[in-house]
Amino acid sequence: MTNIEKVIIVEGRTDKLQIEKLIIENVKIICTNGTLGVERLEELLINYDLDNKDVFILVDEDSAGQKLRKQLSIELPHAEHIYIDKTFREVAATPESELAIALLNRRIKVNPIFLI
């Protein structure tokens, strides 16, 4: 198994599927399925060695997403944030080209066909 150095944390499965389509490097995408309890968050930190990875937070631009982003920011202060335009509200509803540019801006390799 190749050593994964980058991790993207998203809210749901549709977000994960949308991002998987775009990226062309070995990145682990973790779904939180909403807000995280302390135990679940500890589990993620340990299981994925998040303190020693490049962590990116990509969540919806709604109240639940902002709450999750705030929670993750406290536990993972080194994480980089990827934002989508508020007009799209949800990661899964964001056009592929917009998502691809947002990922590329954080040094995550994407398939160039999505940059059109």
Tab-separated table of N, CA, C and O in Angstrom:
chain	number	residue	atom	x	y	z
A	1	MET	N	0.843	-1.189	0.000
A	1	MET	CA	0.000	0.000	0.000
A	1	MET	C	0.884	1.247	0.000
A	1	MET	O	1.850	1.328	0.744
A	2	THR	N	0.525	2.219	-0.813
A	2	THR	CA	1.314	3.444	-0.856
A	2	THR	C	1.005	4.294	0.366
A	2	THR	O	-0.087	4.260	0.908
A	3	ASN	N	1.990	5.059	0.763
A	3	ASN	CA	1.837	5.893	1.936
A	3	ASN	C	1.075	7.160	1.557
A	3	ASN	O	1.533	7.938	0.735
A	4	ILE	N	-0.070	7.368	2.161
A	4	ILE	CA	-0.896	8.528	1.858
A	4	ILE	C	-0.510	9.675	2.782
A	4	ILE	O	-0.486	9.515	3.993
A	5	GLU	N	-0.186	10.801	2.185
A	5	GLU	CA	0.234	11.961	2.965
A	5	GLU	C	-0.844	13.036	3.064
A	5	GLU	O	-0.764	13.905	3.905
A	6	LYS	N	-1.832	12.976	2.168
A	6	LYS	CA	-2.878	13.995	2.171
A	6	LYS	C	-4.220	13.370	2.518
A	6	LYS	O	-4.556	12.284	2.048
A	7	VAL	N	-4.989	14.101	3.326
A	7	VAL	CA	-6.311	13.653	3.745
A	7	VAL	C	-7.277	14.816	3.570
A	7	VAL	O	-6.978	15.942	3.979
A	8	ILE	N	-8.420	14.534	2.955
A	8	ILE	CA	-9.476	15.538	2.835
A	8	ILE	C	-10.639	15.064	3.696
A	8	ILE	O	-11.093	13.928	3.560
A	9	ILE	N	-11.114	15.935	4.562
A	9	ILE	CA	-12.261	15.606	5.404
A	9	ILE	C	-13.486	16.293	4.822
A	9	ILE	O	-13.494	17.513	4.611
A	10	VAL	N	-14.515	15.487	4.524
A	10	VAL	CA	-15.772	15.990	3.972
A	10	VAL	C	-16.920	15.528	4.865
A	10	VAL	O	-16.742	14.688	5.741
A	11	GLU	N	-18.112	16.051	4.587
A	11	GLU	CA	-19.261	15.671	5.403
A	11	GLU	C	-19.871	14.338	4.972
A	11	GLU	O	-20.031	13.437	5.775
A	12	GLY	N	-20.235	14.241	3.708
A	12	GLY	CA	-21.000	13.071	3.295
A	12	GLY	C	-20.432	12.302	2.123
A	12	GLY	O	-19.451	12.705	1.487
A	13	ARG	N	-21.093	11.195	1.844
A	13	ARG	CA	-20.654	10.281	0.781
A	13	ARG	C	-20.719	10.932	-0.602
A	13	ARG	O	-19.838	10.710	-1.433
A	14	THR	N	-21.749	11.749	-0.847
A	14	THR	CA	-21.854	12.400	-2.163
A	14	THR	C	-20.705	13.384	-2.365
A	14	THR	O	-20.193	13.515	-3.478
A	15	ASP	N	-20.276	14.036	-1.280
A	15	ASP	CA	-19.118	14.938	-1.361
A	15	ASP	C	-17.873	14.137	-1.734
A	15	ASP	O	-17.097	14.530	-2.601
A	16	LYS	N	-17.713	13.006	-1.057
A	16	LYS	CA	-16.554	12.145	-1.299
A	16	LYS	C	-16.521	11.677	-2.754
A	16	LYS	O	-15.486	11.746	-3.415
A	17	LEU	N	-17.658	11.214	-3.260
A	17	LEU	CA	-17.727	10.722	-4.640
A	17	LEU	C	-17.411	11.832	-5.638
A	17	LEU	O	-16.726	11.598	-6.637
A	18	GLN	N	-17.904	13.025	-5.368
A	18	GLN	CA	-17.662	14.169	-6.249
A	18	GLN	C	-16.161	14.489	-6.316
A	18	GLN	O	-15.612	14.714	-7.384
A	19	ILE	N	-15.493	14.469	-5.179
A	19	ILE	CA	-14.075	14.797	-5.125
A	19	ILE	C	-13.224	13.679	-5.723
A	19	ILE	O	-12.262	13.943	-6.440
A	20	GLU	N	-13.590	12.436	-5.442
A	20	GLU	CA	-12.845	11.293	-5.995
A	20	GLU	C	-12.777	11.347	-7.514
A	20	GLU	O	-11.780	10.962	-8.108
A	21	LYS	N	-13.841	11.839	-8.131
A	21	LYS	CA	-13.901	11.964	-9.586
A	21	LYS	C	-12.846	12.918	-10.127
A	21	LYS	O	-12.361	12.750	-11.233
A	22	LEU	N	-12.529	13.934	-9.331
A	22	LEU	CA	-11.682	15.027	-9.798
A	22	LEU	C	-10.193	14.818	-9.579
A	22	LEU	O	-9.385	15.271	-10.376
A	23	ILE	N	-9.829	14.166	-8.484
A	23	ILE	CA	-8.410	14.113	-8.117
A	23	ILE	C	-7.668	12.964	-8.792
A	23	ILE	O	-8.242	11.919	-9.067
A	24	ILE	N	-6.381	13.213	-9.040
A	24	ILE	CA	-5.548	12.201	-9.707
A	24	ILE	C	-4.308	11.871	-8.886
A	24	ILE	O	-3.288	11.476	-9.428
A	25	GLU	N	-4.409	12.057	-7.585
A	25	GLU	CA	-3.312	11.626	-6.724
A	25	GLU	C	-3.911	10.816	-5.583
A	25	GLU	O	-5.118	10.804	-5.371
A	26	ASN	N	-3.042	10.137	-4.874
A	26	ASN	CA	-3.483	9.247	-3.814
A	26	ASN	C	-3.799	10.054	-2.558
A	26	ASN	O	-2.916	10.397	-1.791
A	27	VAL	N	-5.084	10.390	-2.390
A	27	VAL	CA	-5.550	11.183	-1.262
A	27	VAL	C	-6.627	10.382	-0.546
A	27	VAL	O	-7.516	9.817	-1.189
A	28	LYS	N	-6.566	10.336	0.769
A	28	LYS	CA	-7.601	9.663	1.555
A	28	LYS	C	-8.713	10.670	1.808
A	28	LYS	O	-8.454	11.792	2.249
A	29	ILE	N	-9.951	10.287	1.502
A	29	ILE	CA	-11.094	11.159	1.759
A	29	ILE	C	-11.916	10.524	2.876
A	29	ILE	O	-12.360	9.384	2.761
A	30	ILE	N	-12.080	11.270	3.951
A	30	ILE	CA	-12.809	10.784	5.119
A	30	ILE	C	-14.153	11.497	5.210
A	30	ILE	O	-14.213	12.726	5.170
A	31	CYS	N	-15.225	10.714	5.362
A	31	CYS	CA	-16.573	11.273	5.564
A	31	CYS	C	-16.861	11.332	7.060
A	31	CYS	O	-16.675	10.336	7.765
A	32	THR	N	-17.342	12.464	7.515
A	32	THR	CA	-17.708	12.578	8.925
A	32	THR	C	-19.172	12.215	9.149
A	32	THR	O	-19.568	11.911	10.259
A	33	ASN	N	-19.970	12.287	8.077
A	33	ASN	CA	-21.415	12.064	8.184
A	33	ASN	C	-22.032	12.994	9.220
A	33	ASN	O	-22.786	12.579	10.085
A	34	GLY	N	-21.669	14.261	9.122
A	34	GLY	CA	-22.228	15.266	10.036
A	34	GLY	C	-21.257	15.613	11.152
A	34	GLY	O	-20.048	15.457	11.000
A	35	THR	N	-21.789	16.048	12.268
A	35	THR	CA	-20.938	16.451	13.384
A	35	THR	C	-20.289	15.235	14.030
A	35	THR	O	-20.810	14.129	13.945
A	36	LEU	N	-19.172	15.474	14.668
A	36	LEU	CA	-18.391	14.390	15.260
A	36	LEU	C	-18.439	14.446	16.779
A	36	LEU	O	-18.283	15.519	17.358
A	37	GLY	N	-18.603	13.281	17.384
A	37	GLY	CA	-18.455	13.191	18.827
A	37	GLY	C	-16.970	13.133	19.156
A	37	GLY	O	-16.148	12.872	18.285
A	38	VAL	N	-16.636	13.362	20.392
A	38	VAL	CA	-15.240	13.369	20.830
A	38	VAL	C	-14.562	12.032	20.531
A	38	VAL	O	-13.444	11.997	20.021
A	39	GLU	N	-15.254	10.932	20.820
A	39	GLU	CA	-14.658	9.607	20.606
A	39	GLU	C	-14.404	9.331	19.131
A	39	GLU	O	-13.347	8.830	18.758
A	40	ARG	N	-15.356	9.671	18.289
A	40	ARG	CA	-15.208	9.459	16.840
A	40	ARG	C	-14.052	10.296	16.302
A	40	ARG	O	-13.270	9.843	15.475
A	41	LEU	N	-13.943	11.515	16.780
A	41	LEU	CA	-12.867	12.399	16.337
A	41	LEU	C	-11.506	11.850	16.770
A	41	LEU	O	-10.567	11.810	15.975
A	42	GLU	N	-11.415	11.380	18.007
A	42	GLU	CA	-10.169	10.761	18.490
A	42	GLU	C	-9.800	9.556	17.637
A	42	GLU	O	-8.645	9.349	17.286
A	43	GLU	N	-10.814	8.771	17.308
A	43	GLU	CA	-10.633	7.573	16.479
A	43	GLU	C	-10.036	7.957	15.113
A	43	GLU	O	-9.098	7.334	14.633
A	44	LEU	N	-10.592	9.008	14.497
A	44	LEU	CA	-10.080	9.476	13.203
A	44	LEU	C	-8.634	9.958	13.330
A	44	LEU	O	-7.797	9.651	12.481
A	45	LEU	N	-8.362	10.731	14.383
A	45	LEU	CA	-7.009	11.256	14.600
A	45	LEU	C	-5.989	10.131	14.678
A	45	LEU	O	-4.922	10.206	14.074
A	46	ILE	N	-6.335	9.081	15.409
A	46	ILE	CA	-5.414	7.958	15.610
A	46	ILE	C	-5.352	7.055	14.375
A	46	ILE	O	-4.271	6.778	13.851
A	47	ASN	N	-6.517	6.622	13.885
A	47	ASN	CA	-6.560	5.679	12.759
A	47	ASN	C	-5.900	6.214	11.489
A	47	ASN	O	-5.318	5.457	10.730
A	48	TYR	N	-6.029	7.502	11.249
A	48	TYR	CA	-5.479	8.088	10.025
A	48	TYR	C	-4.221	8.917	10.284
A	48	TYR	O	-3.723	9.569	9.378
A	49	ASP	N	-3.733	8.911	11.531
A	49	ASP	CA	-2.515	9.645	11.896
A	49	ASP	C	-2.593	11.096	11.405
A	49	ASP	O	-1.665	11.611	10.782
A	50	LEU	N	-3.716	11.742	11.685
A	50	LEU	CA	-3.982	13.061	11.122
A	50	LEU	C	-3.019	14.147	11.597
A	50	LEU	O	-2.832	15.138	10.901
A	51	ASP	N	-2.399	13.949	12.747
A	51	ASP	CA	-1.445	14.956	13.222
A	51	ASP	C	-0.185	15.003	12.362
A	51	ASP	O	0.566	15.970	12.408
A	52	ASN	N	0.043	13.938	11.580
A	52	ASN	CA	1.249	13.858	10.757
A	52	ASN	C	0.948	13.844	9.260
A	52	ASN	O	1.775	13.417	8.460
A	53	LYS	N	-0.213	14.293	8.882
A	53	LYS	CA	-0.615	14.328	7.472
A	53	LYS	C	-0.966	15.761	7.076
A	53	LYS	O	-1.229	16.617	7.914
A	54	ASP	N	-0.993	16.000	5.774
A	54	ASP	CA	-1.540	17.260	5.251
A	54	ASP	C	-3.048	17.075	5.237
A	54	ASP	O	-3.569	16.261	4.462
A	55	VAL	N	-3.731	17.793	6.099
A	55	VAL	CA	-5.178	17.633	6.238
A	55	VAL	C	-5.888	18.842	5.635
A	55	VAL	O	-5.494	19.989	5.864
A	56	PHE	N	-6.927	18.555	4.875
A	56	PHE	CA	-7.731	19.597	4.239
A	56	PHE	C	-9.179	19.407	4.669
A	56	PHE	O	-9.680	18.274	4.704
A	57	ILE	N	-9.841	20.496	4.991
A	57	ILE	CA	-11.234	20.444	5.417
A	57	ILE	C	-12.075	21.080	4.312
A	57	ILE	O	-11.879	22.236	3.953
A	58	LEU	N	-13.006	20.301	3.783
A	58	LEU	CA	-13.882	20.763	2.705
A	58	LEU	C	-15.310	20.377	3.069
A	58	LEU	O	-15.710	19.226	2.931
A	59	VAL	N	-16.051	21.351	3.593
A	59	VAL	CA	-17.415	21.079	4.050
A	59	VAL	C	-18.389	22.061	3.409
A	59	VAL	O	-17.989	23.059	2.811
A	60	ASP	N	-19.667	21.754	3.545
A	60	ASP	CA	-20.706	22.608	2.982
A	60	ASP	C	-20.691	23.991	3.630
A	60	ASP	O	-20.282	24.144	4.779
A	61	GLU	N	-21.169	24.976	2.875
A	61	GLU	CA	-21.269	26.341	3.389
A	61	GLU	C	-22.661	26.560	3.978
A	61	GLU	O	-23.421	27.405	3.532
A	62	ASP	N	-23.000	25.761	4.966
A	62	ASP	CA	-24.255	25.940	5.696
A	62	ASP	C	-23.937	25.874	7.180
A	62	ASP	O	-22.769	25.727	7.560
A	63	SER	N	-24.937	25.990	8.039
A	63	SER	CA	-24.647	26.042	9.476
A	63	SER	C	-24.008	24.751	9.982
A	63	SER	O	-23.085	24.792	10.797
A	64	ALA	N	-24.451	23.598	9.495
A	64	ALA	CA	-23.863	22.318	9.921
A	64	ALA	C	-22.403	22.229	9.475
A	64	ALA	O	-21.538	21.792	10.239
A	65	GLY	N	-22.129	22.649	8.240
A	65	GLY	CA	-20.762	22.630	7.728
A	65	GLY	C	-19.847	23.566	8.495
A	65	GLY	O	-18.715	23.224	8.821
A	66	GLN	N	-20.353	24.759	8.811
A	66	GLN	CA	-19.546	25.724	9.556
A	66	GLN	C	-19.267	25.239	10.975
A	66	GLN	O	-18.176	25.425	11.502
A	67	LYS	N	-20.240	24.572	11.572
A	67	LYS	CA	-20.058	24.013	12.913
A	67	LYS	C	-18.971	22.929	12.881
A	67	LYS	O	-18.086	22.892	13.732
A	68	LEU	N	-19.033	22.073	11.870
A	68	LEU	CA	-18.045	21.007	11.721
A	68	LEU	C	-16.660	21.591	11.451
A	68	LEU	O	-15.661	21.155	12.027
A	69	ARG	N	-16.586	22.590	10.583
A	69	ARG	CA	-15.309	23.241	10.262
A	69	ARG	C	-14.676	23.811	11.536
A	69	ARG	O	-13.486	23.655	11.774
A	70	LYS	N	-15.494	24.453	12.357
A	70	LYS	CA	-15.011	25.048	13.608
A	70	LYS	C	-14.490	23.957	14.544
A	70	LYS	O	-13.414	24.089	15.134
A	71	GLN	N	-15.228	22.877	14.662
A	71	GLN	CA	-14.844	21.753	15.524
A	71	GLN	C	-13.514	21.144	15.049
A	71	GLN	O	-12.615	20.903	15.846
A	72	LEU	N	-13.411	20.918	13.743
A	72	LEU	CA	-12.188	20.330	13.189
A	72	LEU	C	-10.997	21.275	13.319
A	72	LEU	O	-9.874	20.835	13.534
A	73	SER	N	-11.245	22.572	13.215
A	73	SER	CA	-10.173	23.572	13.336
A	73	SER	C	-9.520	23.519	14.703
A	73	SER	O	-8.313	23.713	14.835
A	74	ILE	N	-10.327	23.263	15.725
A	74	ILE	CA	-9.806	23.189	17.092
A	74	ILE	C	-8.938	21.948	17.254
A	74	ILE	O	-7.833	22.014	17.801
A	75	GLU	N	-9.421	20.819	16.755
A	75	GLU	CA	-8.697	19.552	16.905
A	75	GLU	C	-7.528	19.414	15.937
A	75	GLU	O	-6.573	18.707	16.223
A	76	LEU	N	-7.636	20.062	14.796
A	76	LEU	CA	-6.603	19.957	13.754
A	76	LEU	C	-6.157	21.357	13.330
A	76	LEU	O	-6.435	21.802	12.219
A	77	PRO	N	-5.465	22.068	14.222
A	77	PRO	CA	-5.095	23.454	13.901
A	77	PRO	C	-4.206	23.589	12.668
A	77	PRO	O	-4.161	24.647	12.051
A	78	HIS	N	-3.519	22.516	12.278
A	78	HIS	CA	-2.639	22.570	11.104
A	78	HIS	C	-3.398	22.337	9.793
A	78	HIS	O	-2.840	22.489	8.719
A	79	ALA	N	-4.669	21.971	9.882
A	79	ALA	CA	-5.455	21.674	8.679
A	79	ALA	C	-5.646	22.928	7.824
A	79	ALA	O	-5.781	24.033	8.346
A	80	GLU	N	-5.663	22.708	6.515
A	80	GLU	CA	-5.939	23.800	5.581
A	80	GLU	C	-7.405	23.728	5.200
A	80	GLU	O	-7.976	22.647	5.074
A	81	HIS	N	-7.999	24.879	5.010
A	81	HIS	CA	-9.415	24.931	4.673
A	81	HIS	C	-9.600	25.162	3.179
A	81	HIS	O	-8.921	25.991	2.586
A	82	ILE	N	-10.513	24.408	2.616
A	82	ILE	CA	-10.904	24.593	1.223
A	82	ILE	C	-12.345	25.077	1.267
A	82	ILE	O	-13.204	24.428	1.869
A	83	TYR	N	-12.582	26.215	0.665
A	83	TYR	CA	-13.922	26.798	0.691
A	83	TYR	C	-14.574	26.721	-0.682
A	83	TYR	O	-13.899	26.861	-1.694
A	84	ILE	N	-15.870	26.509	-0.676
A	84	ILE	CA	-16.648	26.597	-1.914
A	84	ILE	C	-17.424	27.905	-1.876
A	84	ILE	O	-17.636	28.471	-0.799
A	85	ASP	N	-17.844	28.358	-3.021
A	85	ASP	CA	-18.633	29.579	-3.105
A	85	ASP	C	-19.957	29.376	-2.357
A	85	ASP	O	-20.639	28.371	-2.548
A	86	LYS	N	-20.296	30.335	-1.525
A	86	LYS	CA	-21.523	30.238	-0.711
A	86	LYS	C	-22.788	30.079	-1.556
A	86	LYS	O	-23.786	29.543	-1.077
A	87	THR	N	-22.740	30.532	-2.803
A	87	THR	CA	-23.934	30.419	-3.643
A	87	THR	C	-24.279	28.962	-3.959
A	87	THR	O	-25.431	28.640	-4.216
A	88	PHE	N	-23.293	28.079	-3.908
A	88	PHE	CA	-23.549	26.654	-4.186
A	88	PHE	C	-23.971	25.901	-2.922
A	88	PHE	O	-24.527	24.813	-3.003
A	89	ARG	N	-23.651	26.456	-1.758
A	89	ARG	CA	-23.975	25.905	-0.437
A	89	ARG	C	-23.377	24.530	-0.146
A	89	ARG	O	-22.785	24.326	0.881
A	90	GLU	N	-23.545	23.569	-1.049
A	90	GLU	CA	-23.089	22.208	-0.801
A	90	GLU	C	-21.930	21.820	-1.715
A	90	GLU	O	-21.917	22.177	-2.888
A	91	VAL	N	-21.012	21.043	-1.167
A	91	VAL	CA	-19.870	20.561	-1.948
A	91	VAL	C	-20.380	19.766	-3.151
A	91	VAL	O	-19.942	19.974	-4.278
A	92	ALA	N	-21.331	18.878	-2.909
A	92	ALA	CA	-21.855	18.010	-3.981
A	92	ALA	C	-22.558	18.805	-5.077
A	92	ALA	O	-22.652	18.343	-6.211
A	93	ALA	N	-23.046	20.002	-4.757
A	93	ALA	CA	-23.759	20.826	-5.738
A	93	ALA	C	-22.839	21.818	-6.453
A	93	ALA	O	-23.261	22.511	-7.370
A	94	THR	N	-21.585	21.876	-6.042
A	94	THR	CA	-20.629	22.800	-6.644
A	94	THR	C	-20.172	22.257	-7.998
A	94	THR	O	-19.852	21.073	-8.112
A	95	PRO	N	-20.164	23.104	-9.031
A	95	PRO	CA	-19.704	22.631	-10.353
A	95	PRO	C	-18.295	22.036	-10.262
A	95	PRO	O	-17.450	22.513	-9.511
A	96	GLU	N	-18.073	20.994	-11.043
A	96	GLU	CA	-16.788	20.289	-11.017
A	96	GLU	C	-15.613	21.219	-11.265
A	96	GLU	O	-14.572	21.094	-10.622
A	97	SER	N	-15.773	22.157	-12.194
A	97	SER	CA	-14.665	23.068	-12.505
A	97	SER	C	-14.317	23.947	-11.293
A	97	SER	O	-13.137	24.190	-11.021
A	98	GLU	N	-15.324	24.394	-10.556
A	98	GLU	CA	-15.091	25.214	-9.356
A	98	GLU	C	-14.362	24.406	-8.279
A	98	GLU	O	-13.437	24.886	-7.646
A	99	LEU	N	-14.833	23.168	-8.086
A	99	LEU	CA	-14.201	22.289	-7.092
A	99	LEU	C	-12.760	21.982	-7.480
A	99	LEU	O	-11.863	21.992	-6.632
A	100	ALA	N	-12.546	21.716	-8.757
A	100	ALA	CA	-11.208	21.379	-9.247
A	100	ALA	C	-10.240	22.538	-8.984
A	100	ALA	O	-9.117	22.316	-8.523
A	101	ILE	N	-10.667	23.749	-9.231
A	101	ILE	CA	-9.818	24.917	-8.992
A	101	ILE	C	-9.529	25.078	-7.500
A	101	ILE	O	-8.400	25.346	-7.100
A	102	ALA	N	-10.552	24.880	-6.667
A	102	ALA	CA	-10.373	24.988	-5.208
A	102	ALA	C	-9.357	23.957	-4.711
A	102	ALA	O	-8.501	24.260	-3.873
A	103	LEU	N	-9.433	22.739	-5.249
A	103	LEU	CA	-8.489	21.680	-4.863
A	103	LEU	C	-7.081	22.001	-5.357
A	103	LEU	O	-6.103	21.870	-4.615
A	104	LEU	N	-6.990	22.423	-6.594
A	104	LEU	CA	-5.700	22.761	-7.196
A	104	LEU	C	-5.011	23.886	-6.420
A	104	LEU	O	-3.799	23.866	-6.224
A	105	ASN	N	-5.799	24.844	-5.946
A	105	ASN	CA	-5.253	25.954	-5.156
A	105	ASN	C	-4.639	25.492	-3.837
A	105	ASN	O	-3.898	26.237	-3.210
A	106	ARG	N	-4.955	24.270	-3.440
A	106	ARG	CA	-4.385	23.689	-2.214
A	106	ARG	C	-3.377	22.581	-2.539
A	106	ARG	O	-3.110	21.711	-1.738
A	107	ARG	N	-2.844	22.612	-3.761
A	107	ARG	CA	-1.810	21.667	-4.198
A	107	ARG	C	-2.290	20.222	-4.269
A	107	ARG	O	-1.539	19.288	-4.028
A	108	ILE	N	-3.555	20.039	-4.570
A	108	ILE	CA	-4.096	18.697	-4.769
A	108	ILE	C	-4.270	18.529	-6.273
A	108	ILE	O	-4.933	19.343	-6.925
A	109	LYS	N	-3.640	17.483	-6.814
A	109	LYS	CA	-3.650	17.289	-8.266
A	109	LYS	C	-5.033	16.833	-8.736
A	109	LYS	O	-5.593	15.886	-8.203
A	110	VAL	N	-5.510	17.525	-9.765
A	110	VAL	CA	-6.810	17.183	-10.343
A	110	VAL	C	-6.653	16.870	-11.825
A	110	VAL	O	-5.695	17.302	-12.460
A	111	ASN	N	-7.599	16.128	-12.343
A	111	ASN	CA	-7.604	15.818	-13.763
A	111	ASN	C	-7.863	17.123	-14.529
A	111	ASN	O	-8.886	17.768	-14.296
A	112	PRO	N	-6.969	17.483	-15.447
A	112	PRO	CA	-7.113	18.764	-16.170
A	112	PRO	C	-8.430	18.904	-16.948
A	112	PRO	O	-8.843	20.024	-17.205
A	113	ILE	N	-9.085	17.811	-17.275
A	113	ILE	CA	-10.350	17.950	-18.030
A	113	ILE	C	-11.414	18.694	-17.226
A	113	ILE	O	-12.336	19.251	-17.792
A	114	PHE	N	-11.251	18.741	-15.902
A	114	PHE	CA	-12.230	19.444	-15.055
A	114	PHE	C	-11.922	20.915	-14.895
A	114	PHE	O	-12.667	21.639	-14.247
A	115	LEU	N	-10.826	21.366	-15.489
A	115	LEU	CA	-10.439	22.763	-15.353
A	115	LEU	C	-10.974	23.642	-16.484
A	115	LEU	O	-10.610	24.803	-16.594
A	116	ILE	N	-11.827	23.083	-17.300
A	116	ILE	CA	-12.356	23.830	-18.452
A	116	ILE	C	-13.604	24.581	-18.052
A	116	ILE	O	-14.451	24.103	-17.370
